[in-house]
């Protein structure tokens, strides 16, 4: 099962908050599906870290890096969607709590205004008041859990952001090393060309020196020849 499965269920359930199907059962379903989605997110995040480690150890296999980046993008998109659904649930719960609190305030006012003689009505109002209190307590607990779940997803996203940042630094380091190596190669090529140029000039000098010596020897030989006559 992927994170996407409970996420889709969560989005459907969240849309029911504050509606006719809202109630204790719905809150239990939301809590269960949210916990499942968060657990799968943590497991997927751990798997992603392992994949990053494998791809780093096998940099020559480009397909691993492509797969890693694709999965990373998909996971971040799903986590954003999950957190959006959780925030939506939190907002809807707050609005529903306000509505329930307003209803309870009205009921409490009716209880205060009712007389001791209206026993049946008073009991009904008190039961309704207690129901409101229970609902507010349950929704408050749901809110607290949602905030914790949102925090968990935020932490997972921070971990992924750190991985992306670290990978970026590694890539930058590799690029810097490649650039540095390229500069060395370029400098080496320049040095080779310079050495070749100087070597050619040295050969030219040696050639001219040899020619000069040949002419000098020839002149000396001619001089000696004429003096010998």
JSON list of C-alpha atoms in Angstrom, two decimals:
[
{"chain": "A", "resi": 1, "resn": "UNK", "atom": "CA", "xyz": [0.00, 0.00, 0.00]},
{"chain": "A", "resi": 2, "resn": "UNK", "atom": "CA", "xyz": [1.27, 3.48, -0.86]},
{"chain": "A", "resi": 3, "resn": "UNK", "atom": "CA", "xyz": [0.72, 6.76, 0.99]},
{"chain": "A", "resi": 4, "resn": "UNK", "atom": "CA", "xyz": [-1.67, 7.75, -1.77]},
{"chain": "A", "resi": 5, "resn": "UNK", "atom": "CA", "xyz": [-4.29, 5.16, -0.74]},
{"chain": "A", "resi": 6, "resn": "UNK", "atom": "CA", "xyz": [-5.02, 6.44, 2.80]},
{"chain": "A", "resi": 7, "resn": "UNK", "atom": "CA", "xyz": [-4.54, 10.00, 1.53]},
{"chain": "A", "resi": 8, "resn": "UNK", "atom": "CA", "xyz": [-7.42, 9.63, -0.90]},
{"chain": "A", "resi": 9, "resn": "UNK", "atom": "CA", "xyz": [-9.55, 8.13, 1.88]},
{"chain": "A", "resi": 10, "resn": "UNK", "atom": "CA", "xyz": [-8.61, 11.00, 4.17]},
{"chain": "A", "resi": 11, "resn": "UNK", "atom": "CA", "xyz": [-9.64, 13.62, 1.62]},
{"chain": "A", "resi": 12, "resn": "UNK", "atom": "CA", "xyz": [-13.05, 11.97, 1.26]},
{"chain": "A", "resi": 13, "resn": "UNK", "atom": "CA", "xyz": [-13.53, 11.77, 5.04]},
{"chain": "A", "resi": 14, "resn": "UNK", "atom": "CA", "xyz": [-12.38, 15.34, 5.68]},
{"chain": "A", "resi": 15, "resn": "UNK", "atom": "CA", "xyz": [-15.03, 16.63, 3.27]},
{"chain": "A", "resi": 16, "resn": "UNK", "atom": "CA", "xyz": [-17.69, 15.15, 5.59]},
{"chain": "A", "resi": 17, "resn": "UNK", "atom": "CA", "xyz": [-16.62, 17.12, 8.68]},
{"chain": "A", "resi": 18, "resn": "UNK", "atom": "CA", "xyz": [-19.42, 19.44, 9.73]},
{"chain": "A", "resi": 19, "resn": "UNK", "atom": "CA", "xyz": [-21.94, 17.66, 7.51]},
{"chain": "A", "resi": 20, "resn": "UNK", "atom": "CA", "xyz": [-24.74, 15.20, 8.11]},
{"chain": "A", "resi": 21, "resn": "UNK", "atom": "CA", "xyz": [-22.32, 12.27, 8.43]},
{"chain": "A", "resi": 22, "resn": "UNK", "atom": "CA", "xyz": [-20.15, 14.02, 11.00]},
{"chain": "A", "resi": 23, "resn": "UNK", "atom": "CA", "xyz": [-19.86, 12.28, 14.32]},
{"chain": "A", "resi": 24, "resn": "UNK", "atom": "CA", "xyz": [-17.74, 10.12, 16.58]},
{"chain": "A", "resi": 25, "resn": "UNK", "atom": "CA", "xyz": [-17.40, 7.37, 13.96]},
{"chain": "A", "resi": 26, "resn": "UNK", "atom": "CA", "xyz": [-16.13, 9.84, 11.37]},
{"chain": "A", "resi": 27, "resn": "UNK", "atom": "CA", "xyz": [-13.55, 11.22, 13.80]},
{"chain": "A", "resi": 28, "resn": "UNK", "atom": "CA", "xyz": [-12.34, 7.70, 14.55]},
{"chain": "A", "resi": 29, "resn": "UNK", "atom": "CA", "xyz": [-12.02, 6.95, 10.84]},
{"chain": "A", "resi": 30, "resn": "UNK", "atom": "CA", "xyz": [-10.09, 10.18, 10.24]},
{"chain": "A", "resi": 31, "resn": "UNK", "atom": "CA", "xyz": [-7.74, 9.41, 13.14]},
{"chain": "A", "resi": 32, "resn": "UNK", "atom": "CA", "xyz": [-7.13, 5.87, 11.87]},
{"chain": "A", "resi": 33, "resn": "UNK", "atom": "CA", "xyz": [-6.53, 6.87, 8.25]},
{"chain": "A", "resi": 34, "resn": "UNK", "atom": "CA", "xyz": [-4.31, 9.81, 9.24]},
{"chain": "A", "resi": 35, "resn": "UNK", "atom": "CA", "xyz": [-2.18, 7.59, 11.47]},
{"chain": "A", "resi": 36, "resn": "UNK", "atom": "CA", "xyz": [-1.88, 5.07, 8.64]},
{"chain": "A", "resi": 37, "resn": "UNK", "atom": "CA", "xyz": [-0.87, 7.77, 6.15]},
{"chain": "A", "resi": 38, "resn": "UNK", "atom": "CA", "xyz": [1.74, 9.19, 8.51]},
{"chain": "A", "resi": 39, "resn": "UNK", "atom": "CA", "xyz": [3.22, 5.77, 9.22]},
{"chain": "A", "resi": 40, "resn": "UNK", "atom": "CA", "xyz": [3.46, 4.99, 5.51]},
{"chain": "A", "resi": 41, "resn": "UNK", "atom": "CA", "xyz": [5.05, 8.41, 4.97]},
{"chain": "A", "resi": 42, "resn": "UNK", "atom": "CA", "xyz": [7.73, 7.64, 7.55]},
{"chain": "A", "resi": 43, "resn": "UNK", "atom": "CA", "xyz": [8.41, 4.22, 6.03]},
{"chain": "A", "resi": 44, "resn": "UNK", "atom": "CA", "xyz": [8.57, 5.71, 2.53]},
{"chain": "A", "resi": 45, "resn": "UNK", "atom": "CA", "xyz": [10.93, 8.40, 3.77]},
{"chain": "A", "resi": 46, "resn": "UNK", "atom": "CA", "xyz": [13.21, 5.73, 5.26]},
{"chain": "A", "resi": 47, "resn": "UNK", "atom": "CA", "xyz": [13.13, 3.83, 1.96]},
{"chain": "A", "resi": 48, "resn": "UNK", "atom": "CA", "xyz": [13.98, 7.03, 0.12]},
{"chain": "A", "resi": 49, "resn": "UNK", "atom": "CA", "xyz": [17.03, 7.54, 2.33]},
{"chain": "A", "resi": 50, "resn": "UNK", "atom": "CA", "xyz": [18.19, 4.00, 1.52]},
{"chain": "A", "resi": 51, "resn": "UNK", "atom": "CA", "xyz": [17.67, 4.65, -2.20]},
{"chain": "A", "resi": 52, "resn": "UNK", "atom": "CA", "xyz": [19.74, 7.83, -1.95]},
{"chain": "A", "resi": 53, "resn": "UNK", "atom": "CA", "xyz": [22.50, 5.85, -0.26]},
{"chain": "A", "resi": 54, "resn": "UNK", "atom": "CA", "xyz": [22.43, 3.18, -2.98]},
{"chain": "A", "resi": 55, "resn": "UNK", "atom": "CA", "xyz": [22.44, 5.75, -5.78]},
{"chain": "A", "resi": 56, "resn": "UNK", "atom": "CA", "xyz": [25.36, 7.58, -4.15]},
{"chain": "A", "resi": 57, "resn": "UNK", "atom": "CA", "xyz": [27.34, 4.34, -4.02]},
{"chain": "A", "resi": 58, "resn": "UNK", "atom": "CA", "xyz": [26.56, 3.64, -7.68]},
{"chain": "A", "resi": 59, "resn": "UNK", "atom": "CA", "xyz": [26.96, 7.04, -9.33]},
{"chain": "A", "resi": 60, "resn": "UNK", "atom": "CA", "xyz": [27.84, 5.42, -12.63]},
{"chain": "A", "resi": 61, "resn": "UNK", "atom": "CA", "xyz": [24.30, 4.02, -12.88]},
{"chain": "A", "resi": 62, "resn": "UNK", "atom": "CA", "xyz": [22.43, 7.09, -14.12]},
{"chain": "A", "resi": 63, "resn": "UNK", "atom": "CA", "xyz": [19.06, 5.29, -14.06]},
{"chain": "A", "resi": 64, "resn": "UNK", "atom": "CA", "xyz": [19.23, 5.11, -10.26]},
{"chain": "A", "resi": 65, "resn": "UNK", "atom": "CA", "xyz": [19.64, 8.86, -9.98]},
{"chain": "A", "resi": 66, "resn": "UNK", "atom": "CA", "xyz": [16.77, 9.48, -12.40]},
{"chain": "A", "resi": 67, "resn": "UNK", "atom": "CA", "xyz": [14.55, 7.09, -10.47]},
{"chain": "A", "resi": 68, "resn": "UNK", "atom": "CA", "xyz": [15.54, 8.67, -7.17]},
{"chain": "A", "resi": 69, "resn": "UNK", "atom": "CA", "xyz": [14.72, 12.17, -8.35]},
{"chain": "A", "resi": 70, "resn": "UNK", "atom": "CA", "xyz": [11.39, 11.04, -9.80]},
{"chain": "A", "resi": 71, "resn": "UNK", "atom": "CA", "xyz": [10.37, 9.24, -6.61]},
{"chain": "A", "resi": 72, "resn": "UNK", "atom": "CA", "xyz": [11.56, 12.15, -4.49]},
{"chain": "A", "resi": 73, "resn": "UNK", "atom": "CA", "xyz": [9.37, 14.54, -6.45]},
{"chain": "A", "resi": 74, "resn": "UNK", "atom": "CA", "xyz": [6.36, 12.24, -6.22]},
{"chain": "A", "resi": 75, "resn": "UNK", "atom": "CA", "xyz": [6.81, 11.75, -2.46]},
{"chain": "A", "resi": 76, "resn": "UNK", "atom": "CA", "xyz": [7.09, 15.48, -1.80]},
{"chain": "A", "resi": 77, "resn": "UNK", "atom": "CA", "xyz": [3.94, 16.09, -3.86]},
{"chain": "A", "resi": 78, "resn": "UNK", "atom": "CA", "xyz": [2.03, 13.44, -1.89]},
{"chain": "A", "resi": 79, "resn": "UNK", "atom": "CA", "xyz": [3.27, 14.83, 1.44]},
{"chain": "A", "resi": 80, "resn": "UNK", "atom": "CA", "xyz": [2.17, 18.32, 0.46]},
{"chain": "A", "resi": 81, "resn": "UNK", "atom": "CA", "xyz": [-1.23, 16.92, -0.42]},
{"chain": "A", "resi": 82, "resn": "UNK", "atom": "CA", "xyz": [-1.40, 14.98, 2.86]},
{"chain": "A", "resi": 83, "resn": "UNK", "atom": "CA", "xyz": [-0.52, 18.02, 4.91]},
{"chain": "A", "resi": 84, "resn": "UNK", "atom": "CA", "xyz": [-3.07, 20.08, 2.99]},
{"chain": "A", "resi": 85, "resn": "UNK", "atom": "CA", "xyz": [-5.77, 17.51, 3.84]},
{"chain": "A", "resi": 86, "resn": "UNK", "atom": "CA", "xyz": [-4.74, 17.53, 7.50]},
{"chain": "A", "resi": 87, "resn": "UNK", "atom": "CA", "xyz": [-4.83, 21.33, 7.65]},
{"chain": "A", "resi": 88, "resn": "UNK", "atom": "CA", "xyz": [-8.23, 21.28, 5.97]},
{"chain": "A", "resi": 89, "resn": "UNK", "atom": "CA", "xyz": [-9.45, 18.81, 8.61]},
{"chain": "A", "resi": 90, "resn": "UNK", "atom": "CA", "xyz": [-8.08, 21.03, 11.36]},
{"chain": "A", "resi": 91, "resn": "UNK", "atom": "CA", "xyz": [-9.82, 24.10, 9.94]},
{"chain": "A", "resi": 92, "resn": "UNK", "atom": "CA", "xyz": [-13.12, 22.26, 9.58]},
{"chain": "A", "resi": 93, "resn": "UNK", "atom": "CA", "xyz": [-12.87, 20.93, 13.14]},
{"chain": "A", "resi": 94, "resn": "UNK", "atom": "CA", "xyz": [-12.30, 24.45, 14.47]},
{"chain": "A", "resi": 95, "resn": "UNK", "atom": "CA", "xyz": [-15.33, 25.76, 12.62]},
{"chain": "A", "resi": 96, "resn": "UNK", "atom": "CA", "xyz": [-17.47, 22.86, 13.85]},
{"chain": "A", "resi": 97, "resn": "UNK", "atom": "CA", "xyz": [-16.28, 23.39, 17.42]},
{"chain": "A", "resi": 98, "resn": "UNK", "atom": "CA", "xyz": [-17.33, 27.02, 17.22]},
{"chain": "A", "resi": 99, "resn": "UNK", "atom": "CA", "xyz": [-20.77, 25.97, 15.99]},
{"chain": "A", "resi": 100, "resn": "UNK", "atom": "CA", "xyz": [-21.14, 23.37, 18.77]},
{"chain": "A", "resi": 101, "resn": "UNK", "atom": "CA", "xyz": [-19.98, 25.89, 21.38]},
{"chain": "A", "resi": 102, "resn": "UNK", "atom": "CA", "xyz": [-22.56, 28.38, 20.12]},
{"chain": "A", "resi": 103, "resn": "UNK", "atom": "CA", "xyz": [-25.29, 25.73, 20.34]},
{"chain": "A", "resi": 104, "resn": "UNK", "atom": "CA", "xyz": [-24.19, 24.79, 23.83]},
{"chain": "A", "resi": 105, "resn": "UNK", "atom": "CA", "xyz": [-24.26, 28.40, 24.91]},
{"chain": "A", "resi": 106, "resn": "UNK", "atom": "CA", "xyz": [-27.86, 28.58, 23.77]},
{"chain": "A", "resi": 107, "resn": "UNK", "atom": "CA", "xyz": [-28.70, 25.33, 25.60]},
{"chain": "A", "resi": 108, "resn": "UNK", "atom": "CA", "xyz": [-26.99, 26.56, 28.77]},
{"chain": "A", "resi": 109, "resn": "UNK", "atom": "CA", "xyz": [-29.05, 29.73, 28.60]},
{"chain": "A", "resi": 110, "resn": "UNK", "atom": "CA", "xyz": [-32.25, 27.66, 28.25]},
{"chain": "A", "resi": 111, "resn": "UNK", "atom": "CA", "xyz": [-31.27, 25.59, 31.28]},
{"chain": "A", "resi": 112, "resn": "UNK", "atom": "CA", "xyz": [-30.81, 28.74, 33.33]},
{"chain": "A", "resi": 113, "resn": "UNK", "atom": "CA", "xyz": [-34.16, 30.09, 32.18]},
{"chain": "A", "resi": 114, "resn": "UNK", "atom": "CA", "xyz": [-36.08, 26.85, 32.78]},
{"chain": "A", "resi": 115, "resn": "UNK", "atom": "CA", "xyz": [-37.99, 26.41, 36.00]},
{"chain": "A", "resi": 116, "resn": "UNK", "atom": "CA", "xyz": [-37.72, 23.56, 38.46]},
{"chain": "A", "resi": 117, "resn": "UNK", "atom": "CA", "xyz": [-41.21, 22.46, 37.40]},
{"chain": "A", "resi": 118, "resn": "UNK", "atom": "CA", "xyz": [-40.08, 21.76, 33.85]},
{"chain": "A", "resi": 119, "resn": "UNK", "atom": "CA", "xyz": [-38.23, 18.63, 34.91]},
{"chain": "A", "resi": 120, "resn": "UNK", "atom": "CA", "xyz": [-38.46, 16.73, 31.64]},
{"chain": "A", "resi": 121, "resn": "UNK", "atom": "CA", "xyz": [-37.34, 19.66, 29.51]},
{"chain": "A", "resi": 122, "resn": "UNK", "atom": "CA", "xyz": [-34.55, 20.47, 31.93]},
{"chain": "A", "resi": 123, "resn": "UNK", "atom": "CA", "xyz": [-33.24, 16.91, 31.80]},
{"chain": "A", "resi": 124, "resn": "UNK", "atom": "CA", "xyz": [-33.28, 16.95, 28.03]},
{"chain": "A", "resi": 125, "resn": "UNK", "atom": "CA", "xyz": [-31.40, 20.24, 27.98]},
{"chain": "A", "resi": 126, "resn": "UNK", "atom": "CA", "xyz": [-28.85, 18.97, 30.48]},
{"chain": "A", "resi": 127, "resn": "UNK", "atom": "CA", "xyz": [-28.35, 15.80, 28.45]},
{"chain": "A", "resi": 128, "resn": "UNK", "atom": "CA", "xyz": [-27.86, 17.93, 25.34]},
{"chain": "A", "resi": 129, "resn": "UNK", "atom": "CA", "xyz": [-25.41, 20.13, 27.23]},
{"chain": "A", "resi": 130, "resn": "UNK", "atom": "CA", "xyz": [-23.41, 17.08, 28.32]},
{"chain": "A", "resi": 131, "resn": "UNK", "atom": "CA", "xyz": [-23.43, 15.79, 24.76]},
{"chain": "A", "resi": 132, "resn": "UNK", "atom": "CA", "xyz": [-22.01, 19.09, 23.58]},
{"chain": "A", "resi": 133, "resn": "UNK", "atom": "CA", "xyz": [-19.29, 18.97, 26.21]},
{"chain": "A", "resi": 134, "resn": "UNK", "atom": "CA", "xyz": [-18.34, 15.43, 25.19]},
{"chain": "A", "resi": 135, "resn": "UNK", "atom": "CA", "xyz": [-18.27, 16.41, 21.54]},
{"chain": "A", "resi": 136, "resn": "UNK", "atom": "CA", "xyz": [-16.13, 19.47, 22.23]},
{"chain": "A", "resi": 137, "resn": "UNK", "atom": "CA", "xyz": [-13.72, 17.34, 24.26]},
{"chain": "A", "resi": 138, "resn": "UNK", "atom": "CA", "xyz": [-13.49, 14.73, 21.50]},
{"chain": "A", "resi": 139, "resn": "UNK", "atom": "CA", "xyz": [-13.02, 17.35, 18.80]},
{"chain": "A", "resi": 140, "resn": "UNK", "atom": "CA", "xyz": [-10.37, 19.08, 20.87]},
{"chain": "A", "resi": 141, "resn": "UNK", "atom": "CA", "xyz": [-8.50, 15.77, 21.13]},
{"chain": "A", "resi": 142, "resn": "UNK", "atom": "CA", "xyz": [-8.89, 15.33, 17.37]},
{"chain": "A", "resi": 143, "resn": "UNK", "atom": "CA", "xyz": [-7.47, 18.81, 16.86]},
{"chain": "A", "resi": 144, "resn": "UNK", "atom": "CA", "xyz": [-4.50, 18.03, 19.08]},
{"chain": "A", "resi": 145, "resn": "UNK", "atom": "CA", "xyz": [-3.80, 14.82, 17.17]},
{"chain": "A", "resi": 146, "resn": "UNK", "atom": "CA", "xyz": [-4.12, 16.60, 13.83]},
{"chain": "A", "resi": 147, "resn": "UNK", "atom": "CA", "xyz": [-1.61, 19.22, 14.91]},
{"chain": "A", "resi": 148, "resn": "UNK", "atom": "CA", "xyz": [0.79, 16.46, 15.93]},
{"chain": "A", "resi": 149, "resn": "UNK", "atom": "CA", "xyz": [0.27, 14.66, 12.61]},
{"chain": "A", "resi": 150, "resn": "UNK", "atom": "CA", "xyz": [0.89, 17.89, 10.71]},
{"chain": "A", "resi": 151, "resn": "UNK", "atom": "CA", "xyz": [4.10, 18.32, 12.70]},
{"chain": "A", "resi": 152, "resn": "UNK", "atom": "CA", "xyz": [5.18, 14.77, 11.81]},
{"chain": "A", "resi": 153, "resn": "UNK", "atom": "CA", "xyz": [4.65, 15.40, 8.11]},
{"chain": "A", "resi": 154, "resn": "UNK", "atom": "CA", "xyz": [6.51, 18.70, 8.40]},
{"chain": "A", "resi": 155, "resn": "UNK", "atom": "CA", "xyz": [9.47, 16.86, 9.94]},
{"chain": "A", "resi": 156, "resn": "UNK", "atom": "CA", "xyz": [9.46, 14.30, 7.13]},
{"chain": "A", "resi": 157, "resn": "UNK", "atom": "CA", "xyz": [9.46, 17.11, 4.57]},
{"chain": "A", "resi": 158, "resn": "UNK", "atom": "CA", "xyz": [12.37, 18.76, 6.39]},
{"chain": "A", "resi": 159, "resn": "UNK", "atom": "CA", "xyz": [14.28, 15.48, 6.19]},
{"chain": "A", "resi": 160, "resn": "UNK", "atom": "CA", "xyz": [13.61, 15.29, 2.46]},
{"chain": "A", "resi": 161, "resn": "UNK", "atom": "CA", "xyz": [14.62, 18.93, 2.03]},
{"chain": "A", "resi": 162, "resn": "UNK", "atom": "CA", "xyz": [17.88, 18.18, 3.84]},
{"chain": "A", "resi": 163, "resn": "UNK", "atom": "CA", "xyz": [18.49, 15.19, 1.55]},
{"chain": "A", "resi": 164, "resn": "UNK", "atom": "CA", "xyz": [17.84, 17.35, -1.51]},
{"chain": "A", "resi": 165, "resn": "UNK", "atom": "CA", "xyz": [20.14, 20.04, -0.12]},
{"chain": "A", "resi": 166, "resn": "UNK", "atom": "CA", "xyz": [22.89, 17.53, 0.67]},
{"chain": "A", "resi": 167, "resn": "UNK", "atom": "CA", "xyz": [22.59, 16.02, -2.79]},
{"chain": "A", "resi": 168, "resn": "UNK", "atom": "CA", "xyz": [22.81, 19.50, -4.26]},
{"chain": "A", "resi": 169, "resn": "UNK", "atom": "CA", "xyz": [26.02, 20.12, -2.33]},
{"chain": "A", "resi": 170, "resn": "UNK", "atom": "CA", "xyz": [27.41, 16.79, -3.54]},
{"chain": "A", "resi": 171, "resn": "UNK", "atom": "CA", "xyz": [26.52, 17.65, -7.13]},
{"chain": "A", "resi": 172, "resn": "UNK", "atom": "CA", "xyz": [28.04, 21.12, -6.73]},
{"chain": "A", "resi": 173, "resn": "UNK", "atom": "CA", "xyz": [31.18, 19.51, -5.31]},
{"chain": "A", "resi": 174, "resn": "UNK", "atom": "CA", "xyz": [31.38, 17.09, -8.23]},
{"chain": "A", "resi": 175, "resn": "UNK", "atom": "CA", "xyz": [30.85, 19.91, -10.71]},
{"chain": "A", "resi": 176, "resn": "UNK", "atom": "CA", "xyz": [33.53, 21.96, -8.94]},
{"chain": "A", "resi": 177, "resn": "UNK", "atom": "CA", "xyz": [35.94, 19.02, -9.11]},
{"chain": "A", "resi": 178, "resn": "UNK", "atom": "CA", "xyz": [35.17, 18.49, -12.79]},
{"chain": "A", "resi": 179, "resn": "UNK", "atom": "CA", "xyz": [35.67, 22.19, -13.47]},
{"chain": "A", "resi": 180, "resn": "UNK", "atom": "CA", "xyz": [38.90, 22.14, -11.46]},
{"chain": "A", "resi": 181, "resn": "UNK", "atom": "CA", "xyz": [40.09, 19.10, -13.39]},
{"chain": "A", "resi": 182, "resn": "UNK", "atom": "CA", "xyz": [39.14, 20.77, -16.67]},
{"chain": "A", "resi": 183, "resn": "UNK", "atom": "CA", "xyz": [41.18, 23.82, -15.69]},
{"chain": "A", "resi": 184, "resn": "UNK", "atom": "CA", "xyz": [44.14, 21.58, -14.94]},
{"chain": "A", "resi": 185, "resn": "UNK", "atom": "CA", "xyz": [43.75, 19.82, -18.28]},
{"chain": "A", "resi": 186, "resn": "UNK", "atom": "CA", "xyz": [43.52, 23.16, -20.06]},
{"chain": "A", "resi": 187, "resn": "UNK", "atom": "CA", "xyz": [46.56, 24.45, -18.19]},
{"chain": "A", "resi": 188, "resn": "UNK", "atom": "CA", "xyz": [48.40, 21.23, -19.01]},
{"chain": "A", "resi": 189, "resn": "UNK", "atom": "CA", "xyz": [47.57, 21.61, -22.68]},
{"chain": "A", "resi": 190, "resn": "UNK", "atom": "CA", "xyz": [48.85, 25.19, -22.57]},
{"chain": "A", "resi": 191, "resn": "UNK", "atom": "CA", "xyz": [52.05, 24.04, -20.90]},
{"chain": "A", "resi": 192, "resn": "UNK", "atom": "CA", "xyz": [52.50, 21.33, -23.53]},
{"chain": "A", "resi": 193, "resn": "UNK", "atom": "CA", "xyz": [52.03, 23.84, -26.35]},
{"chain": "A", "resi": 194, "resn": "UNK", "atom": "CA", "xyz": [54.47, 26.22, -24.68]},
{"chain": "A", "resi": 195, "resn": "UNK", "atom": "CA", "xyz": [57.04, 23.46, -24.19]},
{"chain": "A", "resi": 196, "resn": "UNK", "atom": "CA", "xyz": [56.63, 22.38, -27.81]},
{"chain": "A", "resi": 197, "resn": "UNK", "atom": "CA", "xyz": [57.14, 25.97, -28.96]},
{"chain": "A", "resi": 198, "resn": "UNK", "atom": "CA", "xyz": [60.31, 26.36, -26.90]},
{"chain": "A", "resi": 199, "resn": "UNK", "atom": "CA", "xyz": [61.55, 22.98, -28.09]},
{"chain": "A", "resi": 200, "resn": "UNK", "atom": "CA", "xyz": [61.04, 24.01, -31.71]},
{"chain": "A", "resi": 201, "resn": "UNK", "atom": "CA", "xyz": [62.88, 27.28, -31.10]},
{"chain": "A", "resi": 202, "resn": "UNK", "atom": "CA", "xyz": [65.73, 25.38, -29.46]},
{"chain": "A", "resi": 203, "resn": "UNK", "atom": "CA", "xyz": [65.96, 23.09, -32.48]},
{"chain": "A", "resi": 204, "resn": "UNK", "atom": "CA", "xyz": [66.01, 26.09, -34.79]},
{"chain": "A", "resi": 205, "resn": "UNK", "atom": "CA", "xyz": [68.81, 27.66, -32.78]},
{"chain": "A", "resi": 206, "resn": "UNK", "atom": "CA", "xyz": [70.76, 24.40, -32.88]},
{"chain": "A", "resi": 207, "resn": "UNK", "atom": "CA", "xyz": [70.25, 24.17, -36.64]},
{"chain": "A", "resi": 208, "resn": "UNK", "atom": "CA", "xyz": [71.43, 27.74, -37.26]},
{"chain": "A", "resi": 209, "resn": "UNK", "atom": "CA", "xyz": [74.40, 27.14, -34.96]},
{"chain": "A", "resi": 210, "resn": "UNK", "atom": "CA", "xyz": [75.36, 24.04, -36.94]},
{"chain": "A", "resi": 211, "resn": "UNK", "atom": "CA", "xyz": [75.08, 25.96, -40.23]},
{"chain": "A", "resi": 212, "resn": "UNK", "atom": "CA", "xyz": [77.18, 28.75, -38.80]},
{"chain": "A", "resi": 213, "resn": "UNK", "atom": "CA", "xyz": [79.86, 26.29, -37.65]},
{"chain": "A", "resi": 214, "resn": "UNK", "atom": "CA", "xyz": [79.89, 24.64, -41.08]},
{"chain": "A", "resi": 215, "resn": "UNK", "atom": "CA", "xyz": [80.42, 28.02, -42.75]},
{"chain": "A", "resi": 216, "resn": "UNK", "atom": "CA", "xyz": [83.07, 28.92, -40.20]},
{"chain": "A", "resi": 217, "resn": "UNK", "atom": "CA", "xyz": [84.96, 25.68, -40.79]},
{"chain": "A", "resi": 218, "resn": "UNK", "atom": "CA", "xyz": [84.69, 26.21, -44.54]},
{"chain": "A", "resi": 219, "resn": "UNK", "atom": "CA", "xyz": [86.09, 29.74, -44.29]},
{"chain": "A", "resi": 220, "resn": "UNK", "atom": "CA", "xyz": [88.96, 28.59, -42.07]},
{"chain": "A", "resi": 221, "resn": "UNK", "atom": "CA", "xyz": [89.73, 25.78, -44.52]},
{"chain": "A", "resi": 222, "resn": "UNK", "atom": "CA", "xyz": [89.80, 28.22, -47.44]},
{"chain": "A", "resi": 223, "resn": "UNK", "atom": "CA", "xyz": [92.09, 30.59, -45.55]},
{"chain": "A", "resi": 224, "resn": "UNK", "atom": "CA", "xyz": [94.49, 27.79, -44.69]},
{"chain": "A", "resi": 225, "resn": "UNK", "atom": "CA", "xyz": [94.40, 26.58, -48.28]},
{"chain": "A", "resi": 226, "resn": "UNK", "atom": "CA", "xyz": [95.38, 29.99, -49.69]},
{"chain": "A", "resi": 227, "resn": "UNK", "atom": "CA", "xyz": [98.12, 30.47, -47.09]},
{"chain": "A", "resi": 228, "resn": "UNK", "atom": "CA", "xyz": [99.48, 27.05, -47.88]},
{"chain": "A", "resi": 229, "resn": "UNK", "atom": "CA", "xyz": [100.04, 28.10, -51.51]}
]
